[in-house]
Amino acid sequence: MKLLGISGTIVGMKTSILVQRILDEVQQKYPEIEVEILDLMNYDLQFCDGRKLEDYNQDTQDAIAKVMEADFYLIGSPVFNCSIPAPLKNLIDLVPPEVFRHKVMGFAANGGTYQHYLMIENQLKPIASYFRAYIAPSFVYANASHYNKQNEIDDEEIVTRIENLADELIHMQRGLSPLLAKK
C-alpha cells in the first residue's frame, strides 16, 4: 500500500514539514506502508486547461502519475485568504476525477490563526466528497505557534493529532482494501 502525502503549496515550508511529520509517523508505526511526499514546490506544474495529460510538461505528467499510482492520500494545505492555494487546486483539477473514487483521504493544514481550521471542513472535505473519496474523521491543523524556532512541530496536542491521523489513515485503508479488491 502506498500513501502519498501532498504538500499543496509552492511557498513556505510549514506545510511540507507538517505533511512529512505525519508521513514519518506512519513510517515509524507501520514500516510496511510505502510513503512518498509530492511537494508541489519541487514541480513546475502547468495550468490545467483541458488538454490531454500527455500534452503537459514532464513535471506535470510526473506529479499526476504519482497521484494516480497512490492507494491513499494525505493532503496538506496552507490556508491563504481562507482558502486552499491555487497550486493545490490546479493539481486536483489536473488529475482525472475517477482516480480519487473510493480512496482514503486525510487532511492537514496550517495557517495564521486558530479559526482557519474551518477551511478543511468547508473546502477540502467537500472536494473529497465530490470525488466519492473516503475521508478520515480526524485532521491536523497547526498555526505558527505550534512550530518552534527551527520550524519543528513541538506542540503536544498537535503531535497527538498527528499520531491519531496516522493511525486513522492506516486503519481505514486496511479496512477498506479487501472491499475495494472485490470490485
mmCIF file of the C-alpha atoms, coordinates in Angstrom:
data_MODEL
# 
_entry.id   MODEL 
# 
loop_
_atom_site.group_PDB 
_atom_site.id 
_atom_site.type_symbol 
_atom_site.label_atom_id 
_atom_site.label_alt_id 
_atom_site.label_comp_id 
_atom_site.label_asym_id 
_atom_site.label_entity_id 
_atom_site.label_seq_id 
_atom_site.pdbx_PDB_ins_code 
_atom_site.Cartn_x 
_atom_site.Cartn_y 
_atom_site.Cartn_z 
_atom_site.occupancy 
_atom_site.B_iso_or_equiv 
_atom_site.pdbx_formal_charge 
_atom_site.auth_seq_id 
_atom_site.auth_comp_id 
_atom_site.auth_asym_id 
_atom_site.auth_atom_id 
_atom_site.pdbx_PDB_model_num 
ATOM 1   C CA . MET A 1 1   ? 0.000   0.000  0.000   1.00 0.00 ? 1   MET A CA 1 
ATOM 2   C CA . LYS A 1 2   ? 1.282   3.411  -0.946  1.00 0.00 ? 2   LYS A CA 1 
ATOM 3   C CA . LEU A 1 3   ? 0.388   6.568  0.951   1.00 0.00 ? 3   LEU A CA 1 
ATOM 4   C CA . LEU A 1 4   ? 1.083   9.774  -0.946  1.00 0.00 ? 4   LEU A CA 1 
ATOM 5   C CA . GLY A 1 5   ? 1.454   12.936 1.080   1.00 0.00 ? 5   GLY A CA 1 
ATOM 6   C CA . ILE A 1 6   ? 0.841   16.078 -0.953  1.00 0.00 ? 6   ILE A CA 1 
ATOM 7   C CA . SER A 1 7   ? 2.248   19.406 0.160   1.00 0.00 ? 7   SER A CA 1 
ATOM 8   C CA . GLY A 1 8   ? -0.066  21.691 -1.784  1.00 0.00 ? 8   GLY A CA 1 
ATOM 9   C CA . THR A 1 9   ? 1.882   24.921 -1.981  1.00 0.00 ? 9   THR A CA 1 
ATOM 10  C CA . ILE A 1 10  ? 4.856   26.447 -3.748  1.00 0.00 ? 10  ILE A CA 1 
ATOM 11  C CA . VAL A 1 11  ? 5.767   28.896 -0.960  1.00 0.00 ? 11  VAL A CA 1 
ATOM 12  C CA . GLY A 1 12  ? 6.886   28.439 2.644   1.00 0.00 ? 12  GLY A CA 1 
ATOM 13  C CA . MET A 1 13  ? 7.974   25.330 4.490   1.00 0.00 ? 13  MET A CA 1 
ATOM 14  C CA . LYS A 1 14  ? 5.382   24.732 7.196   1.00 0.00 ? 14  LYS A CA 1 
ATOM 15  C CA . THR A 1 15  ? 3.004   22.672 5.052   1.00 0.00 ? 15  THR A CA 1 
ATOM 16  C CA . SER A 1 16  ? 5.757   20.383 3.828   1.00 0.00 ? 16  SER A CA 1 
ATOM 17  C CA . ILE A 1 17  ? 7.079   19.991 7.373   1.00 0.00 ? 17  ILE A CA 1 
ATOM 18  C CA . LEU A 1 18  ? 3.605   19.071 8.634   1.00 0.00 ? 18  LEU A CA 1 
ATOM 19  C CA . VAL A 1 19  ? 2.950   16.565 5.852   1.00 0.00 ? 19  VAL A CA 1 
ATOM 20  C CA . GLN A 1 20  ? 6.381   14.988 6.272   1.00 0.00 ? 20  GLN A CA 1 
ATOM 21  C CA . ARG A 1 21  ? 5.886   14.736 10.048  1.00 0.00 ? 21  ARG A CA 1 
ATOM 22  C CA . ILE A 1 22  ? 2.666   12.763 9.526   1.00 0.00 ? 22  ILE A CA 1 
ATOM 23  C CA . LEU A 1 23  ? 4.318   10.543 6.914   1.00 0.00 ? 23  LEU A CA 1 
ATOM 24  C CA . ASP A 1 24  ? 7.198   9.922  9.338   1.00 0.00 ? 24  ASP A CA 1 
ATOM 25  C CA . GLU A 1 25  ? 4.684   8.871  11.988  1.00 0.00 ? 25  GLU A CA 1 
ATOM 26  C CA . VAL A 1 26  ? 3.100   6.416  9.551   1.00 0.00 ? 26  VAL A CA 1 
ATOM 27  C CA . GLN A 1 27  ? 6.508   5.047  8.554   1.00 0.00 ? 27  GLN A CA 1 
ATOM 28  C CA . GLN A 1 28  ? 7.589   4.642  12.185  1.00 0.00 ? 28  GLN A CA 1 
ATOM 29  C CA . LYS A 1 29  ? 4.431   2.823  13.297  1.00 0.00 ? 29  LYS A CA 1 
ATOM 30  C CA . TYR A 1 30  ? 3.717   0.957  10.054  1.00 0.00 ? 30  TYR A CA 1 
ATOM 31  C CA . PRO A 1 31  ? 7.027   0.265  8.266   1.00 0.00 ? 31  PRO A CA 1 
ATOM 32  C CA . GLU A 1 32  ? 5.280   -1.979 5.736   1.00 0.00 ? 32  GLU A CA 1 
ATOM 33  C CA . ILE A 1 33  ? 3.435   1.050  4.307   1.00 0.00 ? 33  ILE A CA 1 
ATOM 34  C CA . GLU A 1 34  ? 5.210   2.791  1.448   1.00 0.00 ? 34  GLU A CA 1 
ATOM 35  C CA . VAL A 1 35  ? 5.119   6.564  1.889   1.00 0.00 ? 35  VAL A CA 1 
ATOM 36  C CA . GLU A 1 36  ? 6.098   9.313  -0.510  1.00 0.00 ? 36  GLU A CA 1 
ATOM 37  C CA . ILE A 1 37  ? 5.750   13.070 -0.496  1.00 0.00 ? 37  ILE A CA 1 
ATOM 38  C CA . LEU A 1 38  ? 4.720   15.102 -3.504  1.00 0.00 ? 38  LEU A CA 1 
ATOM 39  C CA . ASP A 1 39  ? 5.905   18.598 -2.633  1.00 0.00 ? 39  ASP A CA 1 
ATOM 40  C CA . LEU A 1 40  ? 4.475   20.952 -5.244  1.00 0.00 ? 40  LEU A CA 1 
ATOM 41  C CA . MET A 1 41  ? 7.343   23.349 -4.526  1.00 0.00 ? 41  MET A CA 1 
ATOM 42  C CA . ASN A 1 42  ? 9.577   20.931 -6.442  1.00 0.00 ? 42  ASN A CA 1 
ATOM 43  C CA . TYR A 1 43  ? 7.420   20.782 -9.577  1.00 0.00 ? 43  TYR A CA 1 
ATOM 44  C CA . ASP A 1 44  ? 6.713   23.171 -12.413 1.00 0.00 ? 44  ASP A CA 1 
ATOM 45  C CA . LEU A 1 45  ? 3.043   22.331 -12.847 1.00 0.00 ? 45  LEU A CA 1 
ATOM 46  C CA . GLN A 1 46  ? 1.373   23.773 -15.888 1.00 0.00 ? 46  GLN A CA 1 
ATOM 47  C CA . PHE A 1 47  ? -2.034  25.338 -15.560 1.00 0.00 ? 47  PHE A CA 1 
ATOM 48  C CA . CYS A 1 48  ? -4.935  22.951 -16.119 1.00 0.00 ? 48  CYS A CA 1 
ATOM 49  C CA . ASP A 1 49  ? -6.545  23.929 -19.406 1.00 0.00 ? 49  ASP A CA 1 
ATOM 50  C CA . GLY A 1 50  ? -8.263  20.753 -20.564 1.00 0.00 ? 50  GLY A CA 1 
ATOM 51  C CA . ARG A 1 51  ? -5.594  19.341 -22.863 1.00 0.00 ? 51  ARG A CA 1 
ATOM 52  C CA . LYS A 1 52  ? -4.686  15.643 -22.839 1.00 0.00 ? 52  LYS A CA 1 
ATOM 53  C CA . LEU A 1 53  ? -2.426  14.577 -19.962 1.00 0.00 ? 53  LEU A CA 1 
ATOM 54  C CA . GLU A 1 54  ? 0.388   13.649 -22.333 1.00 0.00 ? 54  GLU A CA 1 
ATOM 55  C CA . ASP A 1 55  ? 0.441   17.213 -23.705 1.00 0.00 ? 55  ASP A CA 1 
ATOM 56  C CA . TYR A 1 56  ? 1.559   18.733 -20.387 1.00 0.00 ? 56  TYR A CA 1 
ATOM 57  C CA . ASN A 1 57  ? 5.226   19.192 -19.468 1.00 0.00 ? 57  ASN A CA 1 
ATOM 58  C CA . GLN A 1 58  ? 7.165   16.374 -17.789 1.00 0.00 ? 58  GLN A CA 1 
ATOM 59  C CA . ASP A 1 59  ? 6.845   17.800 -14.265 1.00 0.00 ? 59  ASP A CA 1 
ATOM 60  C CA . THR A 1 60  ? 3.075   17.963 -14.626 1.00 0.00 ? 60  THR A CA 1 
ATOM 61  C CA . GLN A 1 61  ? 2.921   14.424 -16.003 1.00 0.00 ? 61  GLN A CA 1 
ATOM 62  C CA . ASP A 1 62  ? 5.176   13.155 -13.192 1.00 0.00 ? 62  ASP A CA 1 
ATOM 63  C CA . ALA A 1 63  ? 3.032   14.767 -10.492 1.00 0.00 ? 63  ALA A CA 1 
ATOM 64  C CA . ILE A 1 64  ? -0.176  13.379 -11.988 1.00 0.00 ? 64  ILE A CA 1 
ATOM 65  C CA . ALA A 1 65  ? 1.416   9.915  -12.237 1.00 0.00 ? 65  ALA A CA 1 
ATOM 66  C CA . LYS A 1 66  ? 2.366   9.989  -8.546  1.00 0.00 ? 66  LYS A CA 1 
ATOM 67  C CA . VAL A 1 67  ? -1.225  10.805 -7.609  1.00 0.00 ? 67  VAL A CA 1 
ATOM 68  C CA . MET A 1 68  ? -2.611  8.119  -9.908  1.00 0.00 ? 68  MET A CA 1 
ATOM 69  C CA . GLU A 1 69  ? -0.248  5.445  -8.522  1.00 0.00 ? 69  GLU A CA 1 
ATOM 70  C CA . ALA A 1 70  ? -1.099  6.057  -4.861  1.00 0.00 ? 70  ALA A CA 1 
ATOM 71  C CA . ASP A 1 71  ? -3.529  3.893  -2.916  1.00 0.00 ? 71  ASP A CA 1 
ATOM 72  C CA . PHE A 1 72  ? -4.465  6.615  -0.437  1.00 0.00 ? 72  PHE A CA 1 
ATOM 73  C CA . TYR A 1 73  ? -3.637  10.233 0.362   1.00 0.00 ? 73  TYR A CA 1 
ATOM 74  C CA . LEU A 1 74  ? -2.647  12.772 2.940   1.00 0.00 ? 74  LEU A CA 1 
ATOM 75  C CA . ILE A 1 75  ? -3.438  16.214 1.550   1.00 0.00 ? 75  ILE A CA 1 
ATOM 76  C CA . GLY A 1 76  ? -1.574  19.130 3.122   1.00 0.00 ? 76  GLY A CA 1 
ATOM 77  C CA . SER A 1 77  ? -2.509  22.733 2.505   1.00 0.00 ? 77  SER A CA 1 
ATOM 78  C CA . PRO A 1 78  ? -1.708  26.121 3.881   1.00 0.00 ? 78  PRO A CA 1 
ATOM 79  C CA . VAL A 1 79  ? -4.640  28.454 4.348   1.00 0.00 ? 79  VAL A CA 1 
ATOM 80  C CA . PHE A 1 80  ? -4.373  31.536 2.143   1.00 0.00 ? 80  PHE A CA 1 
ATOM 81  C CA . ASN A 1 81  ? -7.201  34.076 2.355   1.00 0.00 ? 81  ASN A CA 1 
ATOM 82  C CA . CYS A 1 82  ? -9.431  31.465 3.999   1.00 0.00 ? 82  CYS A CA 1 
ATOM 83  C CA . SER A 1 83  ? -8.942  29.055 1.093   1.00 0.00 ? 83  SER A CA 1 
ATOM 84  C CA . ILE A 1 84  ? -6.695  26.447 -0.473  1.00 0.00 ? 84  ILE A CA 1 
ATOM 85  C CA . PRO A 1 85  ? -3.826  27.731 -2.603  1.00 0.00 ? 85  PRO A CA 1 
ATOM 86  C CA . ALA A 1 86  ? -4.030  27.745 -6.397  1.00 0.00 ? 86  ALA A CA 1 
ATOM 87  C CA . PRO A 1 87  ? -1.276  25.121 -6.916  1.00 0.00 ? 87  PRO A CA 1 
ATOM 88  C CA . LEU A 1 88  ? -3.229  22.545 -4.901  1.00 0.00 ? 88  LEU A CA 1 
ATOM 89  C CA . LYS A 1 89  ? -6.474  23.331 -6.703  1.00 0.00 ? 89  LYS A CA 1 
ATOM 90  C CA . ASN A 1 90  ? -4.623  23.116 -10.009 1.00 0.00 ? 90  ASN A CA 1 
ATOM 91  C CA . LEU A 1 91  ? -3.269  19.643 -9.138  1.00 0.00 ? 91  LEU A CA 1 
ATOM 92  C CA . ILE A 1 92  ? -6.756  18.490 -8.169  1.00 0.00 ? 92  ILE A CA 1 
ATOM 93  C CA . ASP A 1 93  ? -8.083  19.801 -11.492 1.00 0.00 ? 93  ASP A CA 1 
ATOM 94  C CA . LEU A 1 94  ? -5.305  18.057 -13.449 1.00 0.00 ? 94  LEU A CA 1 
ATOM 95  C CA . VAL A 1 95  ? -5.982  14.594 -12.007 1.00 0.00 ? 95  VAL A CA 1 
ATOM 96  C CA . PRO A 1 96  ? -8.845  12.641 -13.600 1.00 0.00 ? 96  PRO A CA 1 
ATOM 97  C CA . PRO A 1 97  ? -11.697 12.618 -11.030 1.00 0.00 ? 97  PRO A CA 1 
ATOM 98  C CA . GLU A 1 98  ? -12.095 8.832  -11.048 1.00 0.00 ? 98  GLU A CA 1 
ATOM 99  C CA . VAL A 1 99  ? -8.577  8.468  -9.599  1.00 0.00 ? 99  VAL A CA 1 
ATOM 100 C CA . PHE A 1 100 ? -9.826  9.597  -6.178  1.00 0.00 ? 100 PHE A CA 1 
ATOM 101 C CA . ARG A 1 101 ? -13.010 7.482  -6.154  1.00 0.00 ? 101 ARG A CA 1 
ATOM 102 C CA . HIS A 1 102 ? -13.132 5.051  -3.217  1.00 0.00 ? 102 HIS A CA 1 
ATOM 103 C CA . LYS A 1 103 ? -9.717  6.078  -1.911  1.00 0.00 ? 103 LYS A CA 1 
ATOM 104 C CA . VAL A 1 104 ? -8.970  7.211  1.618   1.00 0.00 ? 104 VAL A CA 1 
ATOM 105 C CA . MET A 1 105 ? -8.009  10.858 2.154   1.00 0.00 ? 105 MET A CA 1 
ATOM 106 C CA . GLY A 1 106 ? -6.735  12.577 5.252   1.00 0.00 ? 106 GLY A CA 1 
ATOM 107 C CA . PHE A 1 107 ? -6.096  16.288 5.652   1.00 0.00 ? 107 PHE A CA 1 
ATOM 108 C CA . ALA A 1 108 ? -3.566  18.528 7.323   1.00 0.00 ? 108 ALA A CA 1 
ATOM 109 C CA . ALA A 1 109 ? -3.411  22.298 7.095   1.00 0.00 ? 109 ALA A CA 1 
ATOM 110 C CA . ASN A 1 110 ? -1.540  25.209 8.550   1.00 0.00 ? 110 ASN A CA 1 
ATOM 111 C CA . GLY A 1 111 ? -2.470  28.848 8.832   1.00 0.00 ? 111 GLY A CA 1 
ATOM 112 C CA . GLY A 1 112 ? -2.026  32.059 10.689  1.00 0.00 ? 112 GLY A CA 1 
ATOM 113 C CA . THR A 1 113 ? -4.943  31.879 13.128  1.00 0.00 ? 113 THR A CA 1 
ATOM 114 C CA . TYR A 1 114 ? -6.835  29.262 15.102  1.00 0.00 ? 114 TYR A CA 1 
ATOM 115 C CA . GLN A 1 115 ? -10.012 29.837 13.052  1.00 0.00 ? 115 GLN A CA 1 
ATOM 116 C CA . HIS A 1 116 ? -8.548  28.845 9.700   1.00 0.00 ? 116 HIS A CA 1 
ATOM 117 C CA . TYR A 1 117 ? -9.015  25.157 10.509  1.00 0.00 ? 117 TYR A CA 1 
ATOM 118 C CA . LEU A 1 118 ? -12.533 25.579 9.119   1.00 0.00 ? 118 LEU A CA 1 
ATOM 119 C CA . MET A 1 119 ? -11.074 25.569 5.604   1.00 0.00 ? 119 MET A CA 1 
ATOM 120 C CA . ILE A 1 120 ? -10.627 21.800 5.962   1.00 0.00 ? 120 ILE A CA 1 
ATOM 121 C CA . GLU A 1 121 ? -14.300 21.360 6.856   1.00 0.00 ? 121 GLU A CA 1 
ATOM 122 C CA . ASN A 1 122 ? -15.661 23.841 4.324   1.00 0.00 ? 122 ASN A CA 1 
ATOM 123 C CA . GLN A 1 123 ? -13.410 23.234 1.318   1.00 0.00 ? 123 GLN A CA 1 
ATOM 124 C CA . LEU A 1 124 ? -11.189 20.152 1.411   1.00 0.00 ? 124 LEU A CA 1 
ATOM 125 C CA . LYS A 1 125 ? -13.744 17.702 2.751   1.00 0.00 ? 125 LYS A CA 1 
ATOM 126 C CA . PRO A 1 126 ? -16.447 18.755 0.247   1.00 0.00 ? 126 PRO A CA 1 
ATOM 127 C CA . ILE A 1 127 ? -13.960 18.340 -2.614  1.00 0.00 ? 127 ILE A CA 1 
ATOM 128 C CA . ALA A 1 128 ? -13.155 14.828 -1.390  1.00 0.00 ? 128 ALA A CA 1 
ATOM 129 C CA . SER A 1 129 ? -16.869 14.066 -1.042  1.00 0.00 ? 129 SER A CA 1 
ATOM 130 C CA . TYR A 1 130 ? -17.459 15.191 -4.620  1.00 0.00 ? 130 TYR A CA 1 
ATOM 131 C CA . PHE A 1 131 ? -14.865 12.630 -5.737  1.00 0.00 ? 131 PHE A CA 1 
ATOM 132 C CA . ARG A 1 132 ? -16.522 9.945  -3.566  1.00 0.00 ? 132 ARG A CA 1 
ATOM 133 C CA . ALA A 1 133 ? -13.327 9.510  -1.545  1.00 0.00 ? 133 ALA A CA 1 
ATOM 134 C CA . TYR A 1 134 ? -13.375 8.108  1.986   1.00 0.00 ? 134 TYR A CA 1 
ATOM 135 C CA . ILE A 1 135 ? -12.497 10.884 4.434   1.00 0.00 ? 135 ILE A CA 1 
ATOM 136 C CA . ALA A 1 136 ? -10.568 10.275 7.639   1.00 0.00 ? 136 ALA A CA 1 
ATOM 137 C CA . PRO A 1 137 ? -12.631 11.706 10.505  1.00 0.00 ? 137 PRO A CA 1 
ATOM 138 C CA . SER A 1 138 ? -9.667  13.470 12.143  1.00 0.00 ? 138 SER A CA 1 
ATOM 139 C CA . PHE A 1 139 ? -7.424  16.105 10.661  1.00 0.00 ? 139 PHE A CA 1 
ATOM 140 C CA . VAL A 1 140 ? -4.431  18.122 11.790  1.00 0.00 ? 140 VAL A CA 1 
ATOM 141 C CA . TYR A 1 141 ? -4.442  21.886 11.831  1.00 0.00 ? 141 TYR A CA 1 
ATOM 142 C CA . ALA A 1 142 ? -1.392  23.797 13.008  1.00 0.00 ? 142 ALA A CA 1 
ATOM 143 C CA . ASN A 1 143 ? -0.719  27.503 13.221  1.00 0.00 ? 143 ASN A CA 1 
ATOM 144 C CA . ALA A 1 144 ? 2.562   29.342 13.644  1.00 0.00 ? 144 ALA A CA 1 
ATOM 145 C CA . SER A 1 145 ? 2.532   28.921 17.442  1.00 0.00 ? 145 SER A CA 1 
ATOM 146 C CA . HIS A 1 146 ? 2.706   25.132 17.040  1.00 0.00 ? 146 HIS A CA 1 
ATOM 147 C CA . TYR A 1 147 ? 6.152   25.299 15.417  1.00 0.00 ? 147 TYR A CA 1 
ATOM 148 C CA . ASN A 1 148 ? 9.364   26.121 17.286  1.00 0.00 ? 148 ASN A CA 1 
ATOM 149 C CA . LYS A 1 149 ? 12.133  28.437 16.017  1.00 0.00 ? 149 LYS A CA 1 
ATOM 150 C CA . GLN A 1 150 ? 13.621  25.567 13.994  1.00 0.00 ? 150 GLN A CA 1 
ATOM 151 C CA . ASN A 1 151 ? 10.233  25.057 12.260  1.00 0.00 ? 151 ASN A CA 1 
ATOM 152 C CA . GLU A 1 152 ? 9.656   21.781 14.111  1.00 0.00 ? 152 GLU A CA 1 
ATOM 153 C CA . ILE A 1 153 ? 6.244   20.869 15.442  1.00 0.00 ? 153 ILE A CA 1 
ATOM 154 C CA . ASP A 1 154 ? 6.619   20.835 19.209  1.00 0.00 ? 154 ASP A CA 1 
ATOM 155 C CA . ASP A 1 155 ? 3.070   21.277 20.481  1.00 0.00 ? 155 ASP A CA 1 
ATOM 156 C CA . GLU A 1 156 ? 1.891   18.155 22.365  1.00 0.00 ? 156 GLU A CA 1 
ATOM 157 C CA . GLU A 1 157 ? -1.724  18.457 21.225  1.00 0.00 ? 157 GLU A CA 1 
ATOM 158 C CA . ILE A 1 158 ? -0.671  18.693 17.571  1.00 0.00 ? 158 ILE A CA 1 
ATOM 159 C CA . VAL A 1 159 ? 1.673   15.715 17.986  1.00 0.00 ? 159 VAL A CA 1 
ATOM 160 C CA . THR A 1 160 ? -1.256  13.714 19.399  1.00 0.00 ? 160 THR A CA 1 
ATOM 161 C CA . ARG A 1 161 ? -3.410  14.759 16.426  1.00 0.00 ? 161 ARG A CA 1 
ATOM 162 C CA . ILE A 1 162 ? -0.607  13.676 14.073  1.00 0.00 ? 162 ILE A CA 1 
ATOM 163 C CA . GLU A 1 163 ? -0.471  10.268 15.752  1.00 0.00 ? 163 GLU A CA 1 
ATOM 164 C CA . ASN A 1 164 ? -4.265  9.904  15.587  1.00 0.00 ? 164 ASN A CA 1 
ATOM 165 C CA . LEU A 1 165 ? -4.452  10.858 11.908  1.00 0.00 ? 165 LEU A CA 1 
ATOM 166 C CA . ALA A 1 166 ? -1.633  8.461  11.025  1.00 0.00 ? 166 ALA A CA 1 
ATOM 167 C CA . ASP A 1 167 ? -3.487  5.635  12.777  1.00 0.00 ? 167 ASP A CA 1 
ATOM 168 C CA . GLU A 1 168 ? -6.826  6.522  11.175  1.00 0.00 ? 168 GLU A CA 1 
ATOM 169 C CA . LEU A 1 169 ? -5.382  6.610  7.664   1.00 0.00 ? 169 LEU A CA 1 
ATOM 170 C CA . ILE A 1 170 ? -3.877  3.144  8.056   1.00 0.00 ? 170 ILE A CA 1 
ATOM 171 C CA . HIS A 1 171 ? -6.919  1.718  9.838   1.00 0.00 ? 171 HIS A CA 1 
ATOM 172 C CA . MET A 1 172 ? -9.277  2.986  7.156   1.00 0.00 ? 172 MET A CA 1 
ATOM 173 C CA . GLN A 1 173 ? -7.061  1.876  4.279   1.00 0.00 ? 173 GLN A CA 1 
ATOM 174 C CA . ARG A 1 174 ? -6.605  -1.612 5.713   1.00 0.00 ? 174 ARG A CA 1 
ATOM 175 C CA . GLY A 1 175 ? -10.309 -1.913 6.482   1.00 0.00 ? 175 GLY A CA 1 
ATOM 176 C CA . LEU A 1 176 ? -11.413 -0.815 3.046   1.00 0.00 ? 176 LEU A CA 1 
ATOM 177 C CA . SER A 1 177 ? -8.754  -2.615 0.976   1.00 0.00 ? 177 SER A CA 1 
ATOM 178 C CA . PRO A 1 178 ? -10.482 -6.034 0.992   1.00 0.00 ? 178 PRO A CA 1 
ATOM 179 C CA . LEU A 1 179 ? -13.788 -4.444 -0.029  1.00 0.00 ? 179 LEU A CA 1 
ATOM 180 C CA . LEU A 1 180 ? -12.178 -2.478 -2.868  1.00 0.00 ? 180 LEU A CA 1 
ATOM 181 C CA . ALA A 1 181 ? -10.328 -5.548 -4.131  1.00 0.00 ? 181 ALA A CA 1 
ATOM 182 C CA . LYS A 1 182 ? -13.675 -7.309 -4.714  1.00 0.00 ? 182 LYS A CA 1 
ATOM 183 C CA . LYS A 1 183 ? -14.869 -4.666 -7.155  1.00 0.00 ? 183 LYS A CA 1 
# 
